[in-house]
Structures are given as C-alpha cells and as structure tokens.
PDB file of C-alpha atoms and ligand atoms in Angstrom:
ATOM      1  CA  MET M  78     131.233 174.466 -27.786  1.00 29.00           C
ATOM      2  CA  SER M  79     132.025 174.294 -23.826  1.00 35.00           C
ATOM      3  CA  MET M  80     135.504 173.719 -24.549  1.00 32.00           C
ATOM      4  CA  LEU M  81     135.177 177.225 -26.087  1.00 27.00           C
ATOM      5  CA  THR M  82     133.122 179.065 -23.418  1.00 27.00           C
ATOM      6  CA  ARG M  83     135.162 177.027 -20.400  1.00 24.00           C
ATOM      7  CA  ARG M  84     138.709 179.290 -21.616  1.00 24.00           C
ATOM      8  CA  GLN M  85     136.636 181.949 -21.309  1.00 26.00           C
ATOM      9  CA  PHE M  86     135.658 181.105 -17.763  1.00 26.00           C
ATOM     10  CA  VAL M  87     137.461 183.443 -15.102  1.00 27.00           C
ATOM     11  CA  GLN M  88     138.971 181.951 -11.933  1.00 30.00           C
ATOM     12  CA  VAL M  89     138.278 183.563  -9.000  1.00 31.00           C
ATOM     13  CA  GLY M  90     140.649 183.645  -6.014  1.00 32.00           C
ATOM     14  CA  SER M  91     139.559 181.697  -2.867  1.00 34.00           C
ATOM     15  CA  ILE M  92     141.205 183.481  -0.701  1.00 31.00           C
ATOM     16  CA  ALA M  93     139.276 186.868  -1.458  1.00 34.00           C
ATOM     17  CA  ALA M  94     135.591 185.476  -1.068  1.00 37.00           C
ATOM     18  CA  ALA M  95     136.794 183.778   2.091  1.00 36.00           C
ATOM     19  CA  GLY M  96     138.520 187.300   3.317  1.00 34.00           C
ATOM     20  CA  LEU M  97     134.995 189.144   2.312  1.00 37.00           C
ATOM     21  CA  LEU M  98     132.914 186.077   4.173  1.00 38.00           C
ATOM     22  CA  ALA M  99     135.223 186.667   7.564  1.00 38.00           C
ATOM     23  CA  GLY M 100     135.468 190.212   6.953  1.00 37.00           C
ATOM     24  CA  CYS M 101     131.455 190.940   7.089  1.00 39.00           C
ATOM     25  CA  GLY M 102     130.767 187.735  10.053  1.00 37.00           C
ATOM     26  CA  SER M 103     130.942 188.683  13.584  1.00 38.00           C
ATOM     27  CA  SER M 104     133.280 186.090  15.810  1.00 38.00           C
ATOM     28  CA  GLY M 105     130.658 183.979  15.963  1.00 39.00           C
ATOM     29  CA  SER M 106     131.487 180.363  15.200  1.00 41.00           C
ATOM     30  CA  ASP M 107     129.256 180.260  12.420  1.00 43.00           C
ATOM     31  CA  ALA M 108     130.794 182.632  10.673  1.00 41.00           C
ATOM     32  CA  ALA M 109     134.351 181.435  11.362  1.00 40.00           C
ATOM     33  CA  ASP M 110     133.414 178.267  10.061  1.00 42.00           C
ATOM     34  CA  ALA M 111     131.973 179.524   6.992  1.00 39.00           C
ATOM     35  CA  ALA M 112     134.913 181.062   5.934  1.00 37.00           C
ATOM     36  CA  PRO M 113     137.010 177.815   5.227  1.00 36.00           C
ATOM     37  CA  GLN M 114     135.244 176.442   3.443  1.00 38.00           C
ATOM     38  CA  ALA M 115     134.949 178.642   0.409  1.00 40.00           C
ATOM     39  CA  ALA M 116     138.623 178.762   0.906  1.00 46.00           C
ATOM     40  CA  ASP M 117     138.637 175.136  -0.004  1.00 51.00           C
ATOM     41  CA  GLY M 118     138.755 175.235  -3.942  1.00 65.00           C
ATOM     42  CA  GLU M 119     138.847 177.802  -6.293  1.00 92.00           C
ATOM     43  CA  TYR M 120     135.859 178.188  -8.599  1.00 96.00           C
ATOM     44  CA  THR M 121     134.707 179.720 -12.178  1.00 96.00           C
ATOM     45  CA  VAL M 122     132.535 181.943 -13.070  1.00 97.00           C
ATOM     46  CA  VAL M 123     130.972 182.472 -16.845  1.00 97.00           C
ATOM     47  CA  ASN M 124     131.421 186.156 -16.890  1.00 97.00           C
ATOM     48  CA  GLU M 125     134.303 187.799 -15.027  1.00 96.00           C
ATOM     49  CA  GLY M 126     133.084 189.280 -11.486  1.00 97.00           C
ATOM     50  CA  LYS M 127     129.367 188.609 -11.766  1.00 98.00           C
ATOM     51  CA  LEU M 128     127.602 185.646 -10.361  1.00 98.00           C
ATOM     52  CA  THR M 129     125.077 184.956 -13.562  1.00 98.00           C
ATOM     53  CA  CYS M 130     122.008 183.876 -12.569  1.00 98.00           C
ATOM     54  CA  ILE M 131     118.796 181.633 -14.269  1.00 98.00           C
ATOM     55  CA  SER M 132     115.034 181.386 -13.343  1.00 98.00           C
ATOM     56  CA  ASN M 133     111.541 180.328 -14.807  1.00 98.00           C
ATOM     57  CA  LEU M 134     110.426 184.277 -13.559  1.00 98.00           C
ATOM     58  CA  PHE M 135     106.940 183.484 -13.686  1.00 97.00           C
ATOM     59  CA  PHE M 136     106.619 181.721 -10.132  1.00 98.00           C
ATOM     60  CA  PRO M 137     105.783 184.745  -7.638  1.00 97.00           C
ATOM     61  CA  PRO M 138     106.819 186.092  -5.102  1.00 97.00           C
ATOM     62  CA  PHE M 139     110.201 184.130  -5.862  1.00 98.00           C
ATOM     63  CA  GLU M 140     110.960 185.484  -8.730  1.00 98.00           C
ATOM     64  CA  SER M 141     108.587 187.565 -11.566  1.00 98.00           C
ATOM     65  CA  MET M 142     109.338 190.475 -13.135  1.00 97.00           C
ATOM     66  CA  ASN M 143     108.221 193.879 -12.270  1.00 96.00           C
ATOM     67  CA  GLU M 144     105.306 195.119 -13.847  1.00 93.00           C
ATOM     68  CA  THR M 145     106.764 198.097 -14.988  1.00 96.00           C
ATOM     69  CA  THR M 146     110.513 198.016 -15.863  1.00 95.00           C
ATOM     70  CA  GLY M 147     110.467 193.993 -16.805  1.00 94.00           C
ATOM     71  CA  ASP M 148     113.181 193.718 -14.568  1.00 97.00           C
ATOM     72  CA  PRO M 149     113.533 190.505 -12.233  1.00 98.00           C
ATOM     73  CA  GLU M 150     112.227 190.740  -8.920  1.00 98.00           C
ATOM     74  CA  GLY M 151     111.447 188.499  -5.749  1.00 98.00           C
ATOM     75  CA  PHE M 152     112.597 186.261  -2.914  1.00 98.00           C
ATOM     76  CA  ASP M 153     114.979 184.382  -4.759  1.00 98.00           C
ATOM     77  CA  ILE M 154     116.736 187.869  -7.001  1.00 98.00           C
ATOM     78  CA  ASP M 155     116.820 188.869  -3.697  1.00 98.00           C
ATOM     79  CA  VAL M 156     118.571 185.772  -2.371  1.00 98.00           C
ATOM     80  CA  SER M 157     120.584 186.284  -5.765  1.00 98.00           C
ATOM     81  CA  LYS M 158     121.987 189.829  -5.019  1.00 98.00           C
ATOM     82  CA  SER M 159     122.687 188.615  -1.140  1.00 98.00           C
ATOM     83  CA  LEU M 160     124.442 186.172  -2.345  1.00 98.00           C
ATOM     84  CA  ALA M 161     126.333 187.581  -4.978  1.00 98.00           C
ATOM     85  CA  GLU M 162     127.410 190.869  -2.181  1.00 97.00           C
ATOM     86  CA  HIS M 163     128.823 187.908   0.318  1.00 97.00           C
ATOM     87  CA  LEU M 164     130.677 186.636  -2.432  1.00 97.00           C
ATOM     88  CA  GLY M 165     131.653 190.304  -4.094  1.00 97.00           C
ATOM     89  CA  LEU M 166     130.670 189.744  -7.321  1.00 98.00           C
ATOM     90  CA  GLU M 167     127.890 191.750  -8.670  1.00 98.00           C
ATOM     91  CA  VAL M 168     124.678 189.993  -9.759  1.00 98.00           C
ATOM     92  CA  ASN M 169     123.432 189.329 -13.466  1.00 98.00           C
ATOM     93  CA  TRP M 170     120.100 188.052 -14.509  1.00 98.00           C
ATOM     94  CA  LEU M 171     119.545 186.292 -17.737  1.00 98.00           C
ATOM     95  CA  PRO M 172     116.333 186.399 -19.575  1.00 97.00           C
ATOM     96  CA  SER M 173     113.466 183.875 -17.985  1.00 97.00           C
ATOM     97  CA  GLN M 174     113.815 180.337 -19.265  1.00 97.00           C
ATOM     98  CA  ASP M 175     111.856 177.223 -19.305  1.00 97.00           C
ATOM     99  CA  PHE M 176     111.795 176.221 -15.919  1.00 98.00           C
ATOM    100  CA  ASP M 177     112.470 172.645 -17.486  1.00 97.00           C
ATOM    101  CA  THR M 178     115.352 173.921 -18.871  1.00 98.00           C
ATOM    102  CA  LEU M 179     117.347 175.306 -15.856  1.00 98.00           C
ATOM    103  CA  VAL M 180     118.843 171.806 -14.374  1.00 98.00           C
ATOM    104  CA  PRO M 181     120.103 171.086 -18.326  1.00 98.00           C
ATOM    105  CA  THR M 182     121.669 174.802 -18.969  1.00 98.00           C
ATOM    106  CA  ILE M 183     123.530 174.658 -15.352  1.00 98.00           C
ATOM    107  CA  LYS M 184     124.611 171.108 -16.097  1.00 98.00           C
ATOM    108  CA  ASN M 185     125.756 171.909 -19.714  1.00 97.00           C
ATOM    109  CA  GLY M 186     127.605 175.027 -18.665  1.00 96.00           C
ATOM    110  CA  GLY M 187     129.141 178.255 -20.264  1.00 96.00           C
ATOM    111  CA  LYS M 188     125.543 180.378 -19.842  1.00 98.00           C
ATOM    112  CA  ALA M 189     124.917 180.618 -16.066  1.00 98.00           C
ATOM    113  CA  ASP M 190     126.556 179.853 -12.729  1.00 98.00           C
ATOM    114  CA  ILE M 191     123.415 179.369 -10.666  1.00 98.00           C
ATOM    115  CA  ALA M 192     119.885 178.725 -11.381  1.00 99.00           C
ATOM    116  CA  ILE M 193     117.603 179.392  -8.145  1.00 98.00           C
ATOM    117  CA  ALA M 194     113.829 179.333  -8.852  1.00 98.00           C
ATOM    118  CA  GLY M 195     112.080 178.140  -5.821  1.00 98.00           C
ATOM    119  CA  MET M 196     113.606 174.543  -7.022  1.00 98.00           C
ATOM    120  CA  THR M 197     112.949 171.686  -4.845  1.00 98.00           C
ATOM    121  CA  ILE M 198     116.125 169.526  -3.829  1.00 98.00           C
ATOM    122  CA  THR M 199     115.402 166.025  -5.440  1.00 98.00           C
ATOM    123  CA  ASP M 200     117.755 162.856  -6.236  1.00 98.00           C
ATOM    124  CA  ALA M 201     116.838 163.287  -9.654  1.00 98.00           C
ATOM    125  CA  ARG M 202     118.313 166.613  -9.713  1.00 98.00           C
ATOM    126  CA  GLN M 203     121.363 165.434  -7.595  1.00 98.00           C
ATOM    127  CA  ALA M 204     122.275 163.288 -10.458  1.00 98.00           C
ATOM    128  CA  GLU M 205     122.709 165.947 -12.512  1.00 98.00           C
ATOM    129  CA  VAL M 206     123.525 169.081 -10.762  1.00 98.00           C
ATOM    130  CA  ASP M 207     125.007 169.843  -7.376  1.00 98.00           C
ATOM    131  CA  MET M 208     122.234 171.457  -4.860  1.00 98.00           C
ATOM    132  CA  SER M 209     122.969 174.125  -2.471  1.00 98.00           C
ATOM    133  CA  ASP M 210     122.201 173.909   1.408  1.00 98.00           C
ATOM    134  CA  PRO M 211     118.260 174.352   1.863  1.00 98.00           C
ATOM    135  CA  TYR M 212     117.459 177.812   2.106  1.00 98.00           C
ATOM    136  CA  VAL M 213     112.967 177.462   2.267  1.00 98.00           C
ATOM    137  CA  ASP M 214     110.802 174.862   2.793  1.00 97.00           C
ATOM    138  CA  SER M 215     108.076 174.437   0.974  1.00 98.00           C
ATOM    139  CA  ASN M 216     105.065 171.902   0.567  1.00 98.00           C
ATOM    140  CA  GLN M 217     102.343 171.272  -2.601  1.00 98.00           C
ATOM    141  CA  SER M 218      98.624 172.220  -2.315  1.00 98.00           C
ATOM    142  CA  ILE M 219      95.585 171.799  -4.549  1.00 98.00           C
ATOM    143  CA  VAL M 220      93.779 175.291  -5.810  1.00 98.00           C
ATOM    144  CA  VAL M 221      90.419 174.864  -7.141  1.00 98.00           C
ATOM    145  CA  LYS M 222      87.759 177.830  -8.239  1.00 98.00           C
ATOM    146  CA  ALA M 223      86.323 179.212  -5.021  1.00 97.00           C
ATOM    147  CA  GLY M 224      82.774 177.780  -3.801  1.00 95.00           C
ATOM    148  CA  SER M 225      83.810 174.659  -6.006  1.00 95.00           C
ATOM    149  CA  THR M 226      82.854 171.062  -4.463  1.00 95.00           C
ATOM    150  CA  GLU M 227      85.786 169.289  -5.712  1.00 97.00           C
ATOM    151  CA  THR M 228      87.746 167.128  -3.228  1.00 97.00           C
ATOM    152  CA  ALA M 229      91.665 165.635  -4.572  1.00 96.00           C
ATOM    153  CA  GLU M 230      89.034 162.218  -4.473  1.00 97.00           C
ATOM    154  CA  SER M 231      86.560 163.844  -7.373  1.00 98.00           C
ATOM    155  CA  LEU M 232      89.786 165.175  -9.294  1.00 98.00           C
ATOM    156  CA  ASP M 233      91.511 161.503  -9.360  1.00 98.00           C
ATOM    157  CA  ASP M 234      88.441 161.587 -13.011  1.00 98.00           C
ATOM    158  CA  ALA M 235      89.718 161.645 -15.975  1.00 98.00           C
ATOM    159  CA  SER M 236      86.823 163.812 -17.025  1.00 98.00           C
ATOM    160  CA  LYS M 237      88.770 166.225 -14.561  1.00 98.00           C
ATOM    161  CA  THR M 238      91.493 168.257 -16.036  1.00 98.00           C
ATOM    162  CA  ILE M 239      94.838 169.133 -13.217  1.00 98.00           C
ATOM    163  CA  ALA M 240      96.976 171.720 -14.831  1.00 98.00           C
ATOM    164  CA  VAL M 241     100.522 171.893 -13.836  1.00 98.00           C
ATOM    165  CA  GLN M 242     104.050 173.393 -14.360  1.00 97.00           C
ATOM    166  CA  GLY M 243     105.866 170.975 -16.346  1.00 96.00           C
ATOM    167  CA  GLY M 244     108.713 169.722 -15.335  1.00 97.00           C
ATOM    168  CA  THR M 245     107.834 170.491 -11.625  1.00 98.00           C
ATOM    169  CA  THR M 246     107.546 168.259  -8.293  1.00 98.00           C
ATOM    170  CA  GLY M 247     103.423 169.958  -8.485  1.00 98.00           C
ATOM    171  CA  ALA M 248     103.408 167.926 -11.894  1.00 98.00           C
ATOM    172  CA  ASP M 249     104.842 164.416 -10.274  1.00 98.00           C
ATOM    173  CA  TRP M 250     102.907 164.247  -7.236  1.00 98.00           C
ATOM    174  CA  ALA M 251      99.839 164.782  -9.547  1.00 98.00           C
ATOM    175  CA  ASP M 252     100.908 161.587 -11.645  1.00 98.00           C
ATOM    176  CA  GLU M 253     101.691 159.919  -8.554  1.00 98.00           C
ATOM    177  CA  ASN M 254      98.140 160.746  -7.013  1.00 98.00           C
ATOM    178  CA  LEU M 255      95.968 161.481  -9.437  1.00 98.00           C
ATOM    179  CA  PRO M 256      96.980 159.145 -11.683  1.00 98.00           C
ATOM    180  CA  ASN M 257      93.079 158.700 -13.160  1.00 98.00           C
ATOM    181  CA  ALA M 258      92.840 162.967 -13.660  1.00 98.00           C
ATOM    182  CA  THR M 259      93.759 164.208 -17.171  1.00 98.00           C
ATOM    183  CA  LYS M 260      96.900 166.558 -16.840  1.00 98.00           C
ATOM    184  CA  LYS M 261      97.638 169.547 -18.852  1.00 98.00           C
ATOM    185  CA  ARG M 262     101.314 170.892 -18.585  1.00 98.00           C
ATOM    186  CA  LEU M 263     101.549 174.006 -18.989  1.00 97.00           C
ATOM    187  CA  SER M 264     105.070 176.469 -19.124  1.00 96.00           C
ATOM    188  CA  THR M 265     104.000 178.678 -16.323  1.00 97.00           C
ATOM    189  CA  ILE M 266     102.244 178.577 -13.071  1.00 97.00           C
ATOM    190  CA  ILE M 267     100.481 181.752 -14.264  1.00 97.00           C
ATOM    191  CA  ASP M 268      98.984 180.162 -17.277  1.00 97.00           C
ATOM    192  CA  ALA M 269      97.518 177.194 -14.766  1.00 98.00           C
ATOM    193  CA  MET M 270      95.493 179.736 -12.240  1.00 98.00           C
ATOM    194  CA  SER M 271      94.435 181.410 -14.718  1.00 98.00           C
ATOM    195  CA  GLY M 272      93.069 178.729 -16.739  1.00 98.00           C
ATOM    196  CA  VAL M 273      91.600 177.258 -13.249  1.00 98.00           C
ATOM    197  CA  GLN M 274      90.082 181.197 -12.798  1.00 97.00           C
ATOM    198  CA  SER M 275      88.626 180.759 -16.803  1.00 97.00           C
ATOM    199  CA  GLY M 276      87.181 177.501 -16.072  1.00 97.00           C
ATOM    200  CA  LEU M 277      89.645 176.115 -18.640  1.00 98.00           C
ATOM    201  CA  TYR M 278      90.914 173.596 -16.135  1.00 98.00           C
ATOM    202  CA  ASP M 279      89.543 171.989 -12.660  1.00 98.00           C
ATOM    203  CA  ALA M 280      92.472 172.223 -10.304  1.00 98.00           C
ATOM    204  CA  VAL M 281      96.152 173.580 -10.243  1.00 98.00           C
ATOM    205  CA  VAL M 282      98.896 171.449  -8.163  1.00 98.00           C
ATOM    206  CA  CYS M 283     101.373 173.715  -7.131  1.00 98.00           C
ATOM    207  CA  ASP M 284     103.746 174.984  -4.507  1.00 98.00           C
ATOM    208  CA  LEU M 285     101.754 176.600  -1.391  1.00 98.00           C
ATOM    209  CA  PRO M 286     103.714 179.219  -0.873  1.00 97.00           C
ATOM    210  CA  VAL M 287     103.314 180.330  -4.430  1.00 98.00           C
ATOM    211  CA  SER M 288      99.403 179.439  -4.240  1.00 97.00           C
ATOM    212  CA  ARG M 289      98.927 181.426  -1.076  1.00 96.00           C
ATOM    213  CA  TYR M 290     100.800 184.380  -2.480  1.00 95.00           C
ATOM    214  CA  GLN M 291      98.783 184.477  -5.797  1.00 96.00           C
ATOM    215  CA  ILE M 292      95.491 183.784  -3.921  1.00 96.00           C
ATOM    216  CA  LYS M 293      96.016 187.170  -1.961  1.00 94.00           C
ATOM    217  CA  MET M 294      97.325 188.549  -4.821  1.00 93.00           C
ATOM    218  CA  SER M 295      96.040 188.500  -7.871  1.00 94.00           C
ATOM    219  CA  TYR M 296      93.406 185.323  -8.157  1.00 97.00           C
ATOM    220  CA  SER M 297      90.533 186.298  -4.749  1.00 96.00           C
ATOM    221  CA  ASP M 298      88.778 183.669  -7.187  1.00 97.00           C
ATOM    222  CA  LEU M 299      90.150 180.999  -6.841  1.00 98.00           C
ATOM    223  CA  GLU M 300      90.507 178.964  -3.001  1.00 98.00           C
ATOM    224  CA  ILE M 301      93.136 176.062  -1.569  1.00 98.00           C
ATOM    225  CA  ILE M 302      91.331 172.852  -0.659  1.00 98.00           C
ATOM    226  CA  GLU M 303      93.999 170.807  -0.199  1.00 97.00           C
ATOM    227  CA  GLU M 304      97.776 171.630   1.650  1.00 98.00           C
ATOM    228  CA  ILE M 305      99.960 168.838   1.001  1.00 98.00           C
ATOM    229  CA  PRO M 306     103.164 168.147   3.377  1.00 98.00           C
ATOM    230  CA  THR M 307     105.581 166.894   0.805  1.00 98.00           C
ATOM    231  CA  GLY M 308     108.487 168.380   3.249  1.00 98.00           C
ATOM    232  CA  GLU M 309     110.246 169.613   0.365  1.00 98.00           C
ATOM    233  CA  GLN M 310     112.883 172.221   0.641  1.00 98.00           C
ATOM    234  CA  TYR M 311     114.354 174.512  -1.913  1.00 98.00           C
ATOM    235  CA  GLY M 312     118.194 174.837  -2.913  1.00 98.00           C
ATOM    236  CA  ILE M 313     120.442 176.286  -5.572  1.00 99.00           C
ATOM    237  CA  ALA M 314     121.451 174.609  -8.974  1.00 99.00           C
ATOM    238  CA  ILE M 315     124.989 174.610  -9.070  1.00 98.00           C
ATOM    239  CA  SER M 316     127.117 172.508 -11.833  1.00 98.00           C
ATOM    240  CA  LYS M 317     128.927 169.696 -10.807  1.00 98.00           C
ATOM    241  CA  ASP M 318     132.160 171.321 -12.167  1.00 97.00           C
ATOM    242  CA  ASN M 319     132.023 173.749 -10.250  1.00 97.00           C
ATOM    243  CA  PRO M 320     132.135 171.868  -6.617  1.00 97.00           C
ATOM    244  CA  GLY M 321     134.041 175.597  -5.179  1.00 97.00           C
ATOM    245  CA  LEU M 322     131.157 177.592  -5.770  1.00 98.00           C
ATOM    246  CA  THR M 323     128.473 175.200  -4.184  1.00 98.00           C
ATOM    247  CA  ALA M 324     131.129 175.210  -1.247  1.00 97.00           C
ATOM    248  CA  ALA M 325     130.728 179.243  -1.625  1.00 97.00           C
ATOM    249  CA  ILE M 326     127.139 179.164  -1.923  1.00 98.00           C
ATOM    250  CA  ASN M 327     126.692 177.021   0.768  1.00 98.00           C
ATOM    251  CA  ALA M 328     129.072 179.626   3.453  1.00 98.00           C
ATOM    252  CA  ALA M 329     127.001 182.404   2.114  1.00 98.00           C
ATOM    253  CA  LEU M 330     123.495 180.725   2.489  1.00 98.00           C
ATOM    254  CA  ALA M 331     124.909 180.177   6.101  1.00 98.00           C
ATOM    255  CA  GLU M 332     126.758 183.746   6.559  1.00 98.00           C
ATOM    256  CA  MET M 333     123.168 185.171   5.508  1.00 97.00           C
ATOM    257  CA  GLN M 334     121.060 183.436   8.210  1.00 96.00           C
ATOM    258  CA  GLU M 335     123.716 184.508  10.612  1.00 96.00           C
ATOM    259  CA  ASP M 336     123.742 187.775   9.861  1.00 96.00           C
ATOM    260  CA  GLY M 337     120.201 188.574   9.306  1.00 95.00           C
ATOM    261  CA  SER M 338     120.432 188.929   5.469  1.00 96.00           C
ATOM    262  CA  MET M 339     117.904 186.214   4.578  1.00 96.00           C
ATOM    263  CA  ALA M 340     115.255 187.091   7.999  1.00 95.00           C
ATOM    264  CA  ALA M 341     115.424 190.417   6.459  1.00 96.00           C
ATOM    265  CA  ILE M 342     114.157 188.648   2.998  1.00 97.00           C
ATOM    266  CA  GLU M 343     111.855 186.804   4.531  1.00 96.00           C
ATOM    267  CA  ALA M 344     109.722 189.632   6.099  1.00 95.00           C
ATOM    268  CA  GLU M 345     110.051 191.519   2.853  1.00 95.00           C
ATOM    269  CA  TRP M 346     107.780 189.172   0.354  1.00 95.00           C
ATOM    270  CA  PHE M 347     106.260 186.344   3.262  1.00 91.00           C
ATOM    271  CA  GLY M 348     105.935 188.761   6.008  1.00 85.00           C
ATOM    272  CA  SER M 349     105.265 186.508   9.422  1.00 59.00           C
ATOM    273  CA  GLU M 350     103.790 183.273   6.400  1.00 49.00           C
ATOM    274  CA  LEU M 351     107.238 181.871   5.673  1.00 52.00           C
TER     275      LEU M 351
HETATM  276  N1  LIG Y 243     109.541 173.771  -6.338  1.00 79.66           N
HETATM  277  C1  LIG Y 243     108.785 173.472  -7.681  1.00 79.66           C
HETATM  278  C2  LIG Y 243     109.990 172.286  -8.236  1.00 79.66           C
HETATM  279  O1  LIG Y 243     110.787 172.474  -8.065  1.00 79.66           O
HETATM  280  C3  LIG Y 243     108.156 174.086  -8.288  1.00 79.66           C
HETATM  281  C4  LIG Y 243     109.265 175.149  -8.965  1.00 79.66           C
HETATM  282  C5  LIG Y 243     108.464 176.169 -10.215  1.00 79.66           C
HETATM  283  N2  LIG Y 243     109.893 177.385 -10.088  1.00 79.66           N
HETATM  284  C6  LIG Y 243     109.793 178.256 -10.939  1.00 79.66           C
HETATM  285  N3  LIG Y 243     110.084 179.328 -10.613  1.00 79.66           N
HETATM  286  N4  LIG Y 243     108.674 178.185 -11.952  1.00 79.66           N
HETATM  287  O2  LIG Y 243     109.164 171.577  -8.466  1.00 79.66           O
END
C-alpha cells in the first residue's frame, strides 16, 4: 500500500516555499535565517498543493468541532492554517481519529502530512516520528468535582477511579504518580470530564490549558485541585521520511513567531492566559 500511495506523493519545489518565506518576512535576521532552512531539501505532501492534517478533535481549545458546522476549529486549526499559508499550501483537515493512532498514522505515511494535536514532544514519540520545534508550553492538572475533599494523596487508592485519555502524557503521569488508583482510559478528555461531573469517576488527569479552558467554558462544577509542573511542550508530528517538511514547518513556525501570527492565535484562544 505504501508503494502505491508514495507514487501519488507530490514533489513541492523547495525554492517556492523558501521564496514565500523570504518574501513575507521582514529584513530581520530570523526571517533571513529561516529561508535557507526550508531550501535544504525538498518535501512531499500527500495531496497536491495541500497540507493534510490529522488530530483528535476533542481537546478544546486546541481542537474541537464547531457545534453548528462540524468543522474543525481551535488553536491548532488556526496554527495549521497559518503554517499552510506560510508554505504556500491550502489546509486540508481529515476527520478526527483516536489520539493514540496519530503517531502510527504519520509513521505509516500516505494519509496525512502532519498531526497537530496538542501533542507533547516525548522521547518515545521522537523515536517514531519527527517532532517540530515546540510551539506551546503545557503542564498537567488533576480535576475533581468542585467542593470535593480529594487530594493527590487520597486519590492514590484502589477505590478511586482516575479518568484519562488513552495514550496521553496525562495517562502516563497517572500511571507513575497514582499507581494504586484504578485508571479508566477513555478516547476523549470530554468523556473523562463528563464522567467526573456525573460521579462515574473521581478525577481526571489532563493538560492544564485544556482543563482550565473546559472548566471556564463548560464545566463550572469541576475544579483543579493540583497543577503539576511537568514542563511539557507541544510539537507537530511529521514522518521521518519527510525531513524537508520538518525543516519547512520549523521555518514557518519561526516566521509565525516573528511576524505576529502566533501571538494573534494565542490571543484569540487564550487571551492573556497562555
Ligand atoms: N499533551 C498530551 C499528550 O501529548 C495530550 C494531548 C491530547 N490531544 C488531543 N488532541 N486529544 O499526550
């Protein structure tokens, strides 16, 4: 299968991408440095003229589906649009998939160019795929029902159920730090939060920016009892067979920092909170 799909790959001239980057940059040294990086090698995309993206679209405000249209929306979606613009491509979003299938899908190739999913850069993931330079800092959090007397200590007990999203760094943190608690692996963090709300589970371990946003927007009856400074950073997953694309994405991310596009996206989704 990969032979066939590979033939459908489209060569994208690196000169064009480099020209675009140089063209929209100022004379600042960062922009000047960014262009040759993209020119280092050519890259391929799975659909001609498009940056095809995958994610798990149940992780607001990084990614979710618009309630009316069903279209993907969120911080990462805006980042993907800006990346595509900086590369002279059109953005192309595929339907949501389970978080723990994203890295294997990118590794196997042929379906999507990037996974952008609030995905923490970890050694295990970097062994499978390339991760871009970091574009968001994050931490973990423990969320319980508001007014609950639970603590990290009281939760570390077999009678307590901790809900996590399968395959995430939050799930890893719970395994390591709440070894005695019962873990419930769910396919979305929304299911985890709703389950705590309805009393099915005692707590959720989840990325702090997401738990803060969710409590503010939809779960006012939940609260964060602990912020855990894991010092995580999000990156974009790209196939190791496509190093030119990693270079081009990194150059575009640098350009987005430089030209204010990233700051505008941060302001849009987090105000001053990020
Ligand atoms: N940052 C965490 C991780 O990388 C959670 C990411 C979950 N993302 C999502 N789109 N559901 O494991």
